[in-house]
Amino acid sequence: MMMMMMMMMMMMMMMMMMMMMMMTTTTTMMMMMMLMLLLLLLLTMMMMMMMMMMMMMMMMMMMMMMMMMMMMMMMMMIK
């Protein structure tokens, strides 16, 4: 389970980096805010019990997908 968590963290970091590279200076602030939120969510998730954890993970995945979509949309708008 912990390994999974670590993997998630790594993935998130990678995504963050990619997004930062892509993003223009205007949207970086928004990105930062989102990242902070995500990190907070992750922390809370770790504190949950195992069963809850699984559920949380699913939720997190969904959230990540949504965020990605939003990011893409924003980028399109900017360009």
mmCIF file of C-alpha atoms in Angstrom:
data_model
loop_
_atom_site.group_PDB
_atom_site.id
_atom_site.type_symbol
_atom_site.label_atom_id
_atom_site.label_comp_id
_atom_site.label_asym_id
_atom_site.label_seq_id
_atom_site.Cartn_x
_atom_site.Cartn_y
_atom_site.Cartn_z
ATOM 1 C CA MET A 1 0.000 0.000 0.000
ATOM 2 C CA MET A 2 2.740 2.401 0.980
ATOM 3 C CA MET A 3 4.508 1.583 -2.249
ATOM 4 C CA MET A 4 1.396 2.554 -4.124
ATOM 5 C CA MET A 5 1.292 5.814 -2.257
ATOM 6 C CA MET A 6 4.871 6.525 -3.156
ATOM 7 C CA MET A 7 4.176 5.751 -6.776
ATOM 8 C CA MET A 8 1.253 8.141 -6.730
ATOM 9 C CA MET A 9 3.447 10.841 -5.259
ATOM 10 C CA MET A 10 6.073 10.320 -7.901
ATOM 11 C CA MET A 11 3.500 10.430 -10.662
ATOM 12 C CA MET A 12 2.094 13.625 -9.253
ATOM 13 C CA MET A 13 5.494 15.220 -9.125
ATOM 14 C CA MET A 14 6.160 14.265 -12.712
ATOM 15 C CA MET A 15 2.826 15.664 -13.793
ATOM 16 C CA MET A 16 3.505 18.849 -11.921
ATOM 17 C CA MET A 17 6.825 19.294 -13.612
ATOM 18 C CA MET A 18 5.334 18.642 -17.023
ATOM 19 C CA MET A 19 2.530 21.081 -16.419
ATOM 20 C CA MET A 20 4.904 23.732 -15.152
ATOM 21 C CA MET A 21 6.990 23.382 -18.281
ATOM 22 C CA MET A 22 3.928 23.671 -20.473
ATOM 23 C CA MET A 23 2.153 26.420 -18.622
ATOM 24 C CA THR A 24 2.608 30.101 -19.248
ATOM 25 C CA THR A 25 3.423 32.428 -16.369
ATOM 26 C CA THR A 26 -0.177 33.550 -16.014
ATOM 27 C CA THR A 27 -1.529 30.153 -15.059
ATOM 28 C CA THR A 28 1.376 28.972 -12.939
ATOM 29 C CA MET A 29 -0.159 30.466 -9.820
ATOM 30 C CA MET A 30 -3.385 28.583 -10.319
ATOM 31 C CA MET A 31 -1.389 25.458 -10.909
ATOM 32 C CA MET A 32 0.478 25.943 -7.673
ATOM 33 C CA MET A 33 -2.759 26.282 -5.788
ATOM 34 C CA MET A 34 -4.079 23.088 -7.294
ATOM 35 C CA LEU A 35 -0.903 21.263 -6.459
ATOM 36 C CA MET A 36 -1.109 22.348 -2.865
ATOM 37 C CA LEU A 37 -4.647 21.072 -2.686
ATOM 38 C CA LEU A 38 -3.620 17.768 -4.162
ATOM 39 C CA LEU A 39 -0.794 17.374 -1.702
ATOM 40 C CA LEU A 40 -3.126 18.089 1.172
ATOM 41 C CA LEU A 41 -5.514 15.482 -0.128
ATOM 42 C CA LEU A 42 -2.692 12.993 -0.352
ATOM 43 C CA LEU A 43 -1.678 13.620 3.230
ATOM 44 C CA THR A 44 -5.193 13.167 4.492
ATOM 45 C CA MET A 45 -5.448 10.003 2.474
ATOM 46 C CA MET A 46 -2.372 8.591 4.165
ATOM 47 C CA MET A 47 -3.918 9.209 7.545
ATOM 48 C CA MET A 48 -7.039 7.244 6.634
ATOM 49 C CA MET A 49 -7.495 3.539 7.316
ATOM 50 C CA MET A 50 -6.849 0.904 4.651
ATOM 51 C CA MET A 51 -10.391 0.428 3.407
ATOM 52 C CA MET A 52 -10.903 4.154 3.289
ATOM 53 C CA MET A 53 -7.572 4.452 1.599
ATOM 54 C CA MET A 54 -8.661 2.395 -1.367
ATOM 55 C CA MET A 55 -11.742 4.530 -1.803
ATOM 56 C CA MET A 56 -9.698 7.686 -1.470
ATOM 57 C CA MET A 57 -7.283 6.481 -4.077
ATOM 58 C CA MET A 58 -10.059 5.963 -6.553
ATOM 59 C CA MET A 59 -11.345 9.432 -5.798
ATOM 60 C CA MET A 60 -7.877 10.851 -6.212
ATOM 61 C CA MET A 61 -7.484 9.241 -9.606
ATOM 62 C CA MET A 62 -10.741 10.748 -10.727
ATOM 63 C CA MET A 63 -9.731 14.139 -9.409
ATOM 64 C CA MET A 64 -6.420 13.934 -11.186
ATOM 65 C CA MET A 65 -8.149 13.182 -14.454
ATOM 66 C CA MET A 66 -10.474 16.098 -13.985
ATOM 67 C CA MET A 67 -7.586 18.407 -13.179
ATOM 68 C CA MET A 68 -5.733 17.318 -16.269
ATOM 69 C CA MET A 69 -8.747 18.073 -18.398
ATOM 70 C CA MET A 70 -9.059 21.486 -16.807
ATOM 71 C CA MET A 71 -5.393 22.203 -17.427
ATOM 72 C CA MET A 72 -5.700 21.246 -21.061
ATOM 73 C CA MET A 73 -8.725 23.456 -21.467
ATOM 74 C CA MET A 74 -6.910 26.361 -19.886
ATOM 75 C CA MET A 75 -3.963 25.885 -22.158
ATOM 76 C CA MET A 76 -6.222 25.829 -25.182
ATOM 77 C CA MET A 77 -7.888 29.009 -24.046
ATOM 78 C CA ILE A 78 -4.561 30.752 -23.589
ATOM 79 C CA LYS A 79 -3.401 29.711 -27.029
#
